Amino acid sequence: MSVITSIGEILIDLTQTGTTENGVPEFAAYPGGGPANLAVAAARLGADTAFIGKVGNDSFGDLLRRTLVENNVNADHLYTDPTENTTVAVVSLDEQGERSFIFYRSPGADSLLTQEEAIAGLAGRPKLFHFGSVTLTKEPAYSAIPMAVSMARRMGALVTFNPNYRENLWPSPADAAYRIKQALPLCDILKIDSTELELLTGTKDLERGTAELAKYGILLVLVTLGADGAFYRYRNKTGHVPTIPCKVVDSNGAGDSFFGAVLVKLSELDLSKPVSIEKLEEIITFANKMASITISRSGAIPAMPTLAEVEGTE
């Protein structure tokens, strides 16, 4: 039985690392994709993790498979598509380390995950089953992933969801909001940022917005706020946990490392019983530290710390 299984996109983040002396941007090919990032983040903290997804039959696909295996993520259900290339996202950074994305994905191997492939990955009977929304933008993954999520829930898994909204992958914000809202009743724990809160609820108000999301039956809503830390709503109780200050080098992977840390700590508890607010805030503080270390270094997966680093013993 795996503790955490993640399903969805795995891709290459072609990330700007600087410029030449002539001002030409320089890029590095980093492994990425929200669900894959989360699986590695959890594995770096010592959790038993697995990943379900699809890459192309190319050197980038080989790199992604190798990255999962080297980070102790079970890649038995990382499939290879014989015709489509591995998806690539070009990530440009501003002076504050904030990201902008351009996707090369037509349709991209990640979106070609089938229902049969997705369901086969549930053989490990995970305790927590995680998914995102990037692979919900295209068929057949659009149908395959919700089916696998529903089956995982029937098998007793706690379902977690991070939409990881990327505007230029959707026909319109309204279409994105519609499809993401369809997935909300399937999840027990939701991680969003302030942009996604407004997209899904029409408000930036954390109290009102998270109350609206809780109506879908979501047990725990986490809203990451960058330098302002994280807001939570758990069983109609709300609170705010401040961030861990750091110098931002690259914000890519921050939310995934944060959420991976939260899920690892929750997986260590008896989730049939309520979590105390004190314990929840302790978990979020730990996750904030995980994210702060990640964004202080370049890349998403390569930047993610080990448990010893987060605990300050290394």
PDB file of C-alpha atoms in Angstrom:
ATOM      1  CA  MET A   1       0.000   0.000   0.000  1.00  0.00           C
ATOM      2  CA  SER A   2       1.486   3.347  -1.063  1.00  0.00           C
ATOM      3  CA  VAL A   3       0.910   6.281   1.268  1.00  0.00           C
ATOM      4  CA  ILE A   4       0.537   8.975  -1.414  1.00  0.00           C
ATOM      5  CA  THR A   5      -0.224   8.413  -5.093  1.00  0.00           C
ATOM      6  CA  SER A   6      -0.262  11.389  -7.447  1.00  0.00           C
ATOM      7  CA  ILE A   7      -1.806  11.475 -10.921  1.00  0.00           C
ATOM      8  CA  GLY A   8      -1.558  14.022 -13.724  1.00  0.00           C
ATOM      9  CA  GLU A   9       0.987  16.039 -15.640  1.00  0.00           C
ATOM     10  CA  ILE A  10       4.706  15.449 -15.654  1.00  0.00           C
ATOM     11  CA  LEU A  11       6.682  17.711 -17.944  1.00  0.00           C
ATOM     12  CA  ILE A  12       9.845  19.699 -18.533  1.00  0.00           C
ATOM     13  CA  ASP A  13      10.070  23.191 -17.070  1.00  0.00           C
ATOM     14  CA  LEU A  14      12.424  24.960 -19.463  1.00  0.00           C
ATOM     15  CA  THR A  15      13.302  27.598 -16.885  1.00  0.00           C
ATOM     16  CA  GLN A  16      15.163  30.841 -17.419  1.00  0.00           C
ATOM     17  CA  THR A  17      18.323  30.820 -15.312  1.00  0.00           C
ATOM     18  CA  GLY A  18      19.866  34.085 -16.476  1.00  0.00           C
ATOM     19  CA  THR A  19      21.083  35.894 -19.580  1.00  0.00           C
ATOM     20  CA  THR A  20      24.288  35.907 -21.593  1.00  0.00           C
ATOM     21  CA  GLU A  21      26.533  38.943 -21.679  1.00  0.00           C
ATOM     22  CA  ASN A  22      24.611  39.943 -24.818  1.00  0.00           C
ATOM     23  CA  GLY A  23      21.260  39.801 -23.011  1.00  0.00           C
ATOM     24  CA  VAL A  24      20.099  36.502 -24.535  1.00  0.00           C
ATOM     25  CA  PRO A  25      17.973  34.458 -22.069  1.00  0.00           C
ATOM     26  CA  GLU A  26      19.501  31.166 -20.888  1.00  0.00           C
ATOM     27  CA  PHE A  27      17.301  28.206 -19.940  1.00  0.00           C
ATOM     28  CA  ALA A  28      17.735  24.902 -18.054  1.00  0.00           C
ATOM     29  CA  ALA A  29      15.557  21.807 -18.524  1.00  0.00           C
ATOM     30  CA  TYR A  30      14.150  21.024 -15.072  1.00  0.00           C
ATOM     31  CA  PRO A  31      11.758  18.124 -14.322  1.00  0.00           C
ATOM     32  CA  GLY A  32       8.339  19.461 -13.346  1.00  0.00           C
ATOM     33  CA  GLY A  33       4.554  19.246 -13.454  1.00  0.00           C
ATOM     34  CA  GLY A  34       2.447  19.876 -10.342  1.00  0.00           C
ATOM     35  CA  PRO A  35       1.457  16.280  -9.419  1.00  0.00           C
ATOM     36  CA  ALA A  36       4.963  14.993 -10.164  1.00  0.00           C
ATOM     37  CA  ASN A  37       6.473  17.807  -8.098  1.00  0.00           C
ATOM     38  CA  LEU A  38       4.242  16.882  -5.177  1.00  0.00           C
ATOM     39  CA  ALA A  39       5.175  13.199  -5.393  1.00  0.00           C
ATOM     40  CA  VAL A  40       8.873  14.039  -5.249  1.00  0.00           C
ATOM     41  CA  ALA A  41       8.380  16.557  -2.432  1.00  0.00           C
ATOM     42  CA  ALA A  42       6.631  13.884  -0.364  1.00  0.00           C
ATOM     43  CA  ALA A  43       9.304  11.303  -1.191  1.00  0.00           C
ATOM     44  CA  ARG A  44      12.067  13.718  -0.163  1.00  0.00           C
ATOM     45  CA  LEU A  45      10.382  13.818   3.250  1.00  0.00           C
ATOM     46  CA  GLY A  46      10.438  10.028   3.485  1.00  0.00           C
ATOM     47  CA  ALA A  47       6.913   9.124   2.356  1.00  0.00           C
ATOM     48  CA  ASP A  48       6.114   6.061   0.247  1.00  0.00           C
ATOM     49  CA  THR A  49       4.907   7.664  -2.995  1.00  0.00           C
ATOM     50  CA  ALA A  50       3.818   6.645  -6.489  1.00  0.00           C
ATOM     51  CA  PHE A  51       3.036   8.565  -9.676  1.00  0.00           C
ATOM     52  CA  ILE A  52       0.610   7.911 -12.542  1.00  0.00           C
ATOM     53  CA  GLY A  53       1.141   9.822 -15.780  1.00  0.00           C
ATOM     54  CA  LYS A  54       2.484   9.795 -19.331  1.00  0.00           C
ATOM     55  CA  VAL A  55       5.569  11.080 -21.159  1.00  0.00           C
ATOM     56  CA  GLY A  56       6.794  10.942 -24.736  1.00  0.00           C
ATOM     57  CA  ASN A  57       9.258   8.493 -26.231  1.00  0.00           C
ATOM     58  CA  ASP A  58      12.070  11.041 -26.152  1.00  0.00           C
ATOM     59  CA  SER A  59      15.042  12.190 -24.091  1.00  0.00           C
ATOM     60  CA  PHE A  60      12.866  14.457 -21.933  1.00  0.00           C
ATOM     61  CA  GLY A  61      10.609  11.514 -21.124  1.00  0.00           C
ATOM     62  CA  ASP A  62      13.665   9.461 -20.173  1.00  0.00           C
ATOM     63  CA  LEU A  63      14.852  12.285 -17.911  1.00  0.00           C
ATOM     64  CA  LEU A  64      11.493  12.484 -16.145  1.00  0.00           C
ATOM     65  CA  ARG A  65      11.308   8.739 -15.553  1.00  0.00           C
ATOM     66  CA  ARG A  66      14.847   8.718 -14.217  1.00  0.00           C
ATOM     67  CA  THR A  67      14.058  11.661 -11.932  1.00  0.00           C
ATOM     68  CA  LEU A  68      11.142   9.852 -10.325  1.00  0.00           C
ATOM     69  CA  VAL A  69      13.122   6.665  -9.791  1.00  0.00           C
ATOM     70  CA  GLU A  70      16.147   8.502  -8.392  1.00  0.00           C
ATOM     71  CA  ASN A  71      13.857  10.273  -5.922  1.00  0.00           C
ATOM     72  CA  ASN A  72      12.268   7.000  -4.738  1.00  0.00           C
ATOM     73  CA  VAL A  73       8.913   7.629  -6.394  1.00  0.00           C
ATOM     74  CA  ASN A  74       7.311   4.457  -7.785  1.00  0.00           C
ATOM     75  CA  ALA A  75       7.165   4.978 -11.557  1.00  0.00           C
ATOM     76  CA  ASP A  76       5.610   1.645 -12.526  1.00  0.00           C
ATOM     77  CA  HIS A  77       2.619   3.519 -13.946  1.00  0.00           C
ATOM     78  CA  LEU A  78       4.480   6.263 -15.771  1.00  0.00           C
ATOM     79  CA  TYR A  79       3.512   5.377 -19.335  1.00  0.00           C
ATOM     80  CA  THR A  80       5.265   6.263 -22.592  1.00  0.00           C
ATOM     81  CA  ASP A  81       3.262   7.470 -25.577  1.00  0.00           C
ATOM     82  CA  PRO A  82       4.815   6.304 -28.860  1.00  0.00           C
ATOM     83  CA  THR A  83       3.704   9.281 -30.954  1.00  0.00           C
ATOM     84  CA  GLU A  84       3.447  12.489 -28.892  1.00  0.00           C
ATOM     85  CA  ASN A  85       6.332  14.403 -27.367  1.00  0.00           C
ATOM     86  CA  THR A  86       6.814  15.052 -23.678  1.00  0.00           C
ATOM     87  CA  THR A  87       5.103  18.302 -22.720  1.00  0.00           C
ATOM     88  CA  VAL A  88       7.347  21.338 -22.258  1.00  0.00           C
ATOM     89  CA  ALA A  89       6.587  24.521 -20.317  1.00  0.00           C
ATOM     90  CA  VAL A  90       8.859  27.519 -20.881  1.00  0.00           C
ATOM     91  CA  VAL A  91       9.149  29.314 -17.539  1.00  0.00           C
ATOM     92  CA  SER A  92      10.324  32.919 -17.512  1.00  0.00           C
ATOM     93  CA  LEU A  93      11.166  34.665 -14.242  1.00  0.00           C
ATOM     94  CA  ASP A  94      10.930  38.321 -13.323  1.00  0.00           C
ATOM     95  CA  GLU A  95      13.287  40.147 -10.964  1.00  0.00           C
ATOM     96  CA  GLN A  96      11.284  38.912  -7.944  1.00  0.00           C
ATOM     97  CA  GLY A  97      11.505  35.282  -9.068  1.00  0.00           C
ATOM     98  CA  GLU A  98       7.835  35.166 -10.105  1.00  0.00           C
ATOM     99  CA  ARG A  99       6.906  32.961 -13.043  1.00  0.00           C
ATOM    100  CA  SER A 100       5.168  33.202 -16.390  1.00  0.00           C
ATOM    101  CA  PHE A 101       4.446  30.112 -18.512  1.00  0.00           C
ATOM    102  CA  ILE A 102       4.266  29.228 -22.204  1.00  0.00           C
ATOM    103  CA  PHE A 103       3.263  25.600 -22.919  1.00  0.00           C
ATOM    104  CA  TYR A 104       4.350  23.503 -25.903  1.00  0.00           C
ATOM    105  CA  ARG A 105       1.609  20.906 -25.839  1.00  0.00           C
ATOM    106  CA  SER A 106      -0.367  19.884 -28.924  1.00  0.00           C
ATOM    107  CA  PRO A 107      -1.752  17.764 -27.381  1.00  0.00           C
ATOM    108  CA  GLY A 108       1.290  16.665 -25.332  1.00  0.00           C
ATOM    109  CA  ALA A 109       1.906  13.193 -23.958  1.00  0.00           C
ATOM    110  CA  ASP A 110       0.639  14.033 -20.461  1.00  0.00           C
ATOM    111  CA  SER A 111      -2.912  14.622 -21.754  1.00  0.00           C
ATOM    112  CA  LEU A 112      -3.080  11.187 -23.434  1.00  0.00           C
ATOM    113  CA  LEU A 113      -3.403   9.178 -20.223  1.00  0.00           C
ATOM    114  CA  THR A 114      -6.262   6.692 -20.719  1.00  0.00           C
ATOM    115  CA  GLN A 115      -8.879   5.414 -18.290  1.00  0.00           C
ATOM    116  CA  GLU A 116      -7.336   1.945 -18.285  1.00  0.00           C
ATOM    117  CA  GLU A 117      -3.883   3.343 -17.488  1.00  0.00           C
ATOM    118  CA  ALA A 118      -5.166   5.625 -14.749  1.00  0.00           C
ATOM    119  CA  ILE A 119      -7.151   2.888 -13.023  1.00  0.00           C
ATOM    120  CA  ALA A 120      -4.272   0.388 -13.231  1.00  0.00           C
ATOM    121  CA  GLY A 121      -2.214   2.773 -11.120  1.00  0.00           C
ATOM    122  CA  LEU A 122      -4.602   2.303  -8.179  1.00  0.00           C
ATOM    123  CA  ALA A 123      -3.290  -1.193  -7.514  1.00  0.00           C
ATOM    124  CA  GLY A 124      -1.176   0.213  -4.689  1.00  0.00           C
ATOM    125  CA  ARG A 125      -4.330   1.270  -2.777  1.00  0.00           C
ATOM    126  CA  PRO A 126      -3.022   4.677  -1.632  1.00  0.00           C
ATOM    127  CA  LYS A 127      -3.955   6.305   1.663  1.00  0.00           C
ATOM    128  CA  LEU A 128      -4.026   9.698  -0.078  1.00  0.00           C
ATOM    129  CA  PHE A 129      -4.728  10.201  -3.780  1.00  0.00           C
ATOM    130  CA  HIS A 130      -3.699  13.524  -5.322  1.00  0.00           C
ATOM    131  CA  PHE A 131      -4.588  15.177  -8.630  1.00  0.00           C
ATOM    132  CA  GLY A 132      -4.436  18.544 -10.426  1.00  0.00           C
ATOM    133  CA  SER A 133      -6.318  20.279 -13.231  1.00  0.00           C
ATOM    134  CA  VAL A 134      -3.717  20.755 -15.993  1.00  0.00           C
ATOM    135  CA  THR A 135      -4.468  17.293 -17.400  1.00  0.00           C
ATOM    136  CA  LEU A 136      -8.192  18.092 -17.233  1.00  0.00           C
ATOM    137  CA  THR A 137      -7.795  20.490 -20.162  1.00  0.00           C
ATOM    138  CA  LYS A 138      -7.765  17.743 -22.817  1.00  0.00           C
ATOM    139  CA  GLU A 139      -9.155  14.288 -23.557  1.00  0.00           C
ATOM    140  CA  PRO A 140      -8.626  11.450 -22.845  1.00  0.00           C
ATOM    141  CA  ALA A 141      -7.086  12.541 -19.522  1.00  0.00           C
ATOM    142  CA  TYR A 142     -10.077  14.828 -18.887  1.00  0.00           C
ATOM    143  CA  SER A 143     -12.261  11.734 -18.481  1.00  0.00           C
ATOM    144  CA  ALA A 144      -9.639   9.315 -17.179  1.00  0.00           C
ATOM    145  CA  ILE A 145      -8.499  11.226 -14.111  1.00  0.00           C
ATOM    146  CA  PRO A 146     -11.925  11.938 -12.525  1.00  0.00           C
ATOM    147  CA  MET A 147     -12.808   8.262 -13.017  1.00  0.00           C
ATOM    148  CA  ALA A 148      -9.614   7.193 -11.218  1.00  0.00           C
ATOM    149  CA  VAL A 149     -10.231   9.755  -8.467  1.00  0.00           C
ATOM    150  CA  SER A 150     -13.752   8.450  -7.908  1.00  0.00           C
ATOM    151  CA  MET A 151     -12.502   4.881  -7.768  1.00  0.00           C
ATOM    152  CA  ALA A 152      -9.710   5.810  -5.325  1.00  0.00           C
ATOM    153  CA  ARG A 153     -12.293   7.423  -3.062  1.00  0.00           C
ATOM    154  CA  ARG A 154     -14.453   4.289  -3.134  1.00  0.00           C
ATOM    155  CA  MET A 155     -11.342   2.323  -2.162  1.00  0.00           C
ATOM    156  CA  GLY A 156     -11.013   4.469   0.965  1.00  0.00           C
ATOM    157  CA  ALA A 157      -8.373   6.985  -0.111  1.00  0.00           C
ATOM    158  CA  LEU A 158      -8.482  10.587   1.073  1.00  0.00           C
ATOM    159  CA  VAL A 159      -8.534  12.698  -2.114  1.00  0.00           C
ATOM    160  CA  THR A 160      -6.458  15.867  -2.421  1.00  0.00           C
ATOM    161  CA  PHE A 161      -6.614  18.455  -5.208  1.00  0.00           C
ATOM    162  CA  ASN A 162      -4.463  21.375  -6.347  1.00  0.00           C
ATOM    163  CA  PRO A 163      -5.919  22.994  -9.483  1.00  0.00           C
ATOM    164  CA  ASN A 164      -2.579  24.597 -10.441  1.00  0.00           C
ATOM    165  CA  TYR A 165      -4.462  26.953 -12.795  1.00  0.00           C
ATOM    166  CA  ARG A 166      -2.571  28.036 -15.909  1.00  0.00           C
ATOM    167  CA  GLU A 167      -4.717  30.514 -17.823  1.00  0.00           C
ATOM    168  CA  ASN A 168      -3.200  29.987 -21.278  1.00  0.00           C
ATOM    169  CA  LEU A 169      -4.107  26.270 -21.244  1.00  0.00           C
ATOM    170  CA  TRP A 170      -7.848  26.965 -21.068  1.00  0.00           C
ATOM    171  CA  PRO A 171     -10.233  28.415 -23.684  1.00  0.00           C
ATOM    172  CA  SER A 172     -11.312  30.993 -21.101  1.00  0.00           C
ATOM    173  CA  PRO A 173     -11.280  31.571 -17.322  1.00  0.00           C
ATOM    174  CA  ALA A 174     -14.985  30.697 -17.272  1.00  0.00           C
ATOM    175  CA  ASP A 175     -14.292  27.321 -18.904  1.00  0.00           C
ATOM    176  CA  ALA A 176     -11.493  26.641 -16.409  1.00  0.00           C
ATOM    177  CA  ALA A 177     -13.725  27.549 -13.464  1.00  0.00           C
ATOM    178  CA  TYR A 178     -16.499  25.275 -14.759  1.00  0.00           C
ATOM    179  CA  ARG A 179     -14.243  22.238 -15.171  1.00  0.00           C
ATOM    180  CA  ILE A 180     -12.385  22.755 -11.895  1.00  0.00           C
ATOM    181  CA  LYS A 181     -15.673  23.153 -10.005  1.00  0.00           C
ATOM    182  CA  GLN A 182     -16.811  19.816 -11.413  1.00  0.00           C
ATOM    183  CA  ALA A 183     -13.836  18.218  -9.636  1.00  0.00           C
ATOM    184  CA  LEU A 184     -14.382  19.909  -6.261  1.00  0.00           C
ATOM    185  CA  PRO A 185     -16.997  17.442  -4.932  1.00  0.00           C
ATOM    186  CA  LEU A 186     -14.452  14.667  -5.454  1.00  0.00           C
ATOM    187  CA  CYS A 187     -11.862  16.091  -3.065  1.00  0.00           C
ATOM    188  CA  ASP A 188     -11.445  16.084   0.710  1.00  0.00           C
ATOM    189  CA  ILE A 189      -8.490  18.484   0.887  1.00  0.00           C
ATOM    190  CA  LEU A 190      -8.051  21.436  -1.486  1.00  0.00           C
ATOM    191  CA  LYS A 191      -4.957  23.605  -1.974  1.00  0.00           C
ATOM    192  CA  ILE A 192      -5.388  26.809  -3.981  1.00  0.00           C
ATOM    193  CA  ASP A 193      -3.760  30.223  -4.273  1.00  0.00           C
ATOM    194  CA  SER A 194      -5.463  33.622  -4.131  1.00  0.00           C
ATOM    195  CA  THR A 195      -5.936  33.766  -7.918  1.00  0.00           C
ATOM    196  CA  GLU A 196      -7.708  30.402  -7.909  1.00  0.00           C
ATOM    197  CA  LEU A 197      -9.849  31.471  -4.943  1.00  0.00           C
ATOM    198  CA  GLU A 198     -11.173  34.409  -6.931  1.00  0.00           C
ATOM    199  CA  LEU A 199     -11.577  32.289 -10.087  1.00  0.00           C
ATOM    200  CA  LEU A 200     -13.713  29.702  -8.284  1.00  0.00           C
ATOM    201  CA  THR A 201     -15.699  31.919  -5.898  1.00  0.00           C
ATOM    202  CA  GLY A 202     -15.700  35.405  -7.418  1.00  0.00           C
ATOM    203  CA  THR A 203     -14.173  36.914  -4.286  1.00  0.00           C
ATOM    204  CA  LYS A 204     -10.714  37.616  -2.856  1.00  0.00           C
ATOM    205  CA  ASP A 205     -12.078  37.521   0.690  1.00  0.00           C
ATOM    206  CA  LEU A 206     -10.491  34.521   2.387  1.00  0.00           C
ATOM    207  CA  GLU A 207     -13.281  33.911   4.904  1.00  0.00           C
ATOM    208  CA  ARG A 208     -16.134  34.182   2.397  1.00  0.00           C
ATOM    209  CA  GLY A 209     -14.315  32.420  -0.420  1.00  0.00           C
ATOM    210  CA  THR A 210     -13.261  29.392   1.608  1.00  0.00           C
ATOM    211  CA  ALA A 211     -16.740  29.155   3.137  1.00  0.00           C
ATOM    212  CA  GLU A 212     -18.130  28.935  -0.388  1.00  0.00           C
ATOM    213  CA  LEU A 213     -15.673  26.156  -1.264  1.00  0.00           C
ATOM    214  CA  ALA A 214     -16.496  24.233   1.906  1.00  0.00           C
ATOM    215  CA  LYS A 215     -20.052  23.869   0.603  1.00  0.00           C
ATOM    216  CA  TYR A 216     -18.707  21.279  -1.856  1.00  0.00           C
ATOM    217  CA  GLY A 217     -18.026  19.005   1.111  1.00  0.00           C
ATOM    218  CA  ILE A 218     -14.315  19.787   1.311  1.00  0.00           C
ATOM    219  CA  LEU A 219     -12.911  19.068   4.756  1.00  0.00           C
ATOM    220  CA  LEU A 220      -9.791  21.243   4.616  1.00  0.00           C
ATOM    221  CA  VAL A 221      -9.172  24.243   2.351  1.00  0.00           C
ATOM    222  CA  LEU A 222      -5.664  25.709   2.213  1.00  0.00           C
ATOM    223  CA  VAL A 223      -4.954  29.014   0.479  1.00  0.00           C
ATOM    224  CA  THR A 224      -1.280  29.784  -0.118  1.00  0.00           C
ATOM    225  CA  LEU A 225      -0.514  33.507  -0.096  1.00  0.00           C
ATOM    226  CA  GLY A 226       3.151  33.719  -1.082  1.00  0.00           C
ATOM    227  CA  ALA A 227       5.015  36.050   1.251  1.00  0.00           C
ATOM    228  CA  ASP A 228       1.879  36.303   3.431  1.00  0.00           C
ATOM    229  CA  GLY A 229       1.930  32.622   4.410  1.00  0.00           C
ATOM    230  CA  ALA A 230      -1.144  30.404   4.295  1.00  0.00           C
ATOM    231  CA  PHE A 231      -4.812  30.627   5.285  1.00  0.00           C
ATOM    232  CA  TYR A 232      -6.847  27.567   6.254  1.00  0.00           C
ATOM    233  CA  ARG A 233     -10.450  26.544   6.794  1.00  0.00           C
ATOM    234  CA  TYR A 234     -10.900  23.249   8.645  1.00  0.00           C
ATOM    235  CA  ARG A 235     -14.290  22.073   9.918  1.00  0.00           C
ATOM    236  CA  ASN A 236     -15.557  25.700   9.839  1.00  0.00           C
ATOM    237  CA  LYS A 237     -12.575  26.982  11.812  1.00  0.00           C
ATOM    238  CA  THR A 238     -10.211  29.393  10.074  1.00  0.00           C
ATOM    239  CA  GLY A 239      -6.762  30.766  10.712  1.00  0.00           C
ATOM    240  CA  HIS A 240      -3.590  32.186   9.216  1.00  0.00           C
ATOM    241  CA  VAL A 241      -0.043  30.861   9.521  1.00  0.00           C
ATOM    242  CA  PRO A 242       2.788  33.272   8.578  1.00  0.00           C
ATOM    243  CA  THR A 243       5.471  32.343   6.100  1.00  0.00           C
ATOM    244  CA  ILE A 244       9.141  31.635   6.766  1.00  0.00           C
ATOM    245  CA  PRO A 245      11.051  34.641   5.299  1.00  0.00           C
ATOM    246  CA  CYS A 246      13.611  33.893   2.600  1.00  0.00           C
ATOM    247  CA  LYS A 247      15.200  35.341  -0.525  1.00  0.00           C
ATOM    248  CA  VAL A 248      13.155  34.204  -3.534  1.00  0.00           C
ATOM    249  CA  VAL A 249      15.272  32.795  -6.372  1.00  0.00           C
ATOM    250  CA  ASP A 250      12.586  30.780  -8.215  1.00  0.00           C
ATOM    251  CA  SER A 251       8.992  30.416  -7.014  1.00  0.00           C
ATOM    252  CA  ASN A 252       8.318  27.413  -9.274  1.00  0.00           C
ATOM    253  CA  GLY A 253       7.256  24.392  -7.209  1.00  0.00           C
ATOM    254  CA  ALA A 254       6.487  26.376  -4.059  1.00  0.00           C
ATOM    255  CA  GLY A 255       2.852  25.292  -3.816  1.00  0.00           C
ATOM    256  CA  ASP A 256       3.653  21.684  -4.673  1.00  0.00           C
ATOM    257  CA  SER A 257       6.376  21.411  -2.031  1.00  0.00           C
ATOM    258  CA  PHE A 258       4.073  23.096   0.511  1.00  0.00           C
ATOM    259  CA  PHE A 259       1.193  20.728  -0.221  1.00  0.00           C
ATOM    260  CA  GLY A 260       3.458  17.680  -0.366  1.00  0.00           C
ATOM    261  CA  ALA A 261       4.711  18.525   3.117  1.00  0.00           C
ATOM    262  CA  VAL A 262       1.158  18.964   4.425  1.00  0.00           C
ATOM    263  CA  LEU A 263       0.098  15.604   3.018  1.00  0.00           C
ATOM    264  CA  VAL A 264       3.104  13.775   4.433  1.00  0.00           C
ATOM    265  CA  LYS A 265       2.403  15.087   7.922  1.00  0.00           C
ATOM    266  CA  LEU A 266      -1.334  14.334   7.633  1.00  0.00           C
ATOM    267  CA  SER A 267      -0.577  10.807   6.401  1.00  0.00           C
ATOM    268  CA  GLU A 268       1.188  10.146   9.697  1.00  0.00           C
ATOM    269  CA  LEU A 269      -2.058  10.769  11.620  1.00  0.00           C
ATOM    270  CA  ASP A 270      -5.240   8.768  12.128  1.00  0.00           C
ATOM    271  CA  LEU A 271      -7.344  10.659   9.589  1.00  0.00           C
ATOM    272  CA  SER A 272     -10.567   9.082  10.843  1.00  0.00           C
ATOM    273  CA  LYS A 273     -10.300  11.463  13.794  1.00  0.00           C
ATOM    274  CA  PRO A 274     -10.355  15.296  13.765  1.00  0.00           C
ATOM    275  CA  VAL A 275      -6.995  17.066  13.777  1.00  0.00           C
ATOM    276  CA  SER A 276      -6.513  19.675  16.501  1.00  0.00           C
ATOM    277  CA  ILE A 277      -6.017  23.271  15.358  1.00  0.00           C
ATOM    278  CA  GLU A 278      -2.686  23.339  17.170  1.00  0.00           C
ATOM    279  CA  LYS A 279      -1.526  20.276  15.235  1.00  0.00           C
ATOM    280  CA  LEU A 280      -2.829  21.655  11.944  1.00  0.00           C
ATOM    281  CA  GLU A 281      -0.960  24.947  12.403  1.00  0.00           C
ATOM    282  CA  GLU A 282       2.184  23.006  13.310  1.00  0.00           C
ATOM    283  CA  ILE A 283       1.829  21.084  10.032  1.00  0.00           C
ATOM    284  CA  ILE A 284       1.305  24.278   8.013  1.00  0.00           C
ATOM    285  CA  THR A 285       4.348  25.885   9.644  1.00  0.00           C
ATOM    286  CA  PHE A 286       6.412  22.859   8.619  1.00  0.00           C
ATOM    287  CA  ALA A 287       5.019  23.117   5.064  1.00  0.00           C
ATOM    288  CA  ASN A 288       5.810  26.848   4.917  1.00  0.00           C
ATOM    289  CA  LYS A 289       9.419  26.060   5.785  1.00  0.00           C
ATOM    290  CA  MET A 290       9.529  23.371   3.072  1.00  0.00           C
ATOM    291  CA  ALA A 291       8.261  25.893   0.506  1.00  0.00           C
ATOM    292  CA  SER A 292      10.650  28.622   1.645  1.00  0.00           C
ATOM    293  CA  ILE A 293      13.662  26.379   1.140  1.00  0.00           C
ATOM    294  CA  THR A 294      12.371  25.334  -2.284  1.00  0.00           C
ATOM    295  CA  ILE A 295      11.949  28.887  -3.585  1.00  0.00           C
ATOM    296  CA  SER A 296      15.374  29.912  -2.325  1.00  0.00           C
ATOM    297  CA  ARG A 297      16.898  27.647  -4.992  1.00  0.00           C
ATOM    298  CA  SER A 298      16.460  27.183  -8.760  1.00  0.00           C
ATOM    299  CA  GLY A 299      14.076  24.698 -10.363  1.00  0.00           C
ATOM    300  CA  ALA A 300      11.103  22.913  -8.833  1.00  0.00           C
ATOM    301  CA  ILE A 301      12.091  19.283  -8.199  1.00  0.00           C
ATOM    302  CA  PRO A 302      15.859  19.944  -7.929  1.00  0.00           C
ATOM    303  CA  ALA A 303      15.220  22.629  -5.302  1.00  0.00           C
ATOM    304  CA  MET A 304      13.078  20.546  -2.969  1.00  0.00           C
ATOM    305  CA  PRO A 305      14.701  19.854   0.413  1.00  0.00           C
ATOM    306  CA  THR A 306      15.042  16.648   2.379  1.00  0.00           C
ATOM    307  CA  LEU A 307      13.428  16.054   5.759  1.00  0.00           C
ATOM    308  CA  ALA A 308      16.757  16.730   7.478  1.00  0.00           C
ATOM    309  CA  GLU A 309      17.030  20.117   5.772  1.00  0.00           C
ATOM    310  CA  VAL A 310      13.522  21.148   6.765  1.00  0.00           C
ATOM    311  CA  GLU A 311      14.053  20.017  10.344  1.00  0.00           C
ATOM    312  CA  GLY A 312      17.414  21.812  10.420  1.00  0.00           C
ATOM    313  CA  THR A 313      19.462  18.709  11.157  1.00  0.00           C
ATOM    314  CA  GLU A 314      21.447  18.850   7.904  1.00  0.00           C
TER     315      GLU A 314
END
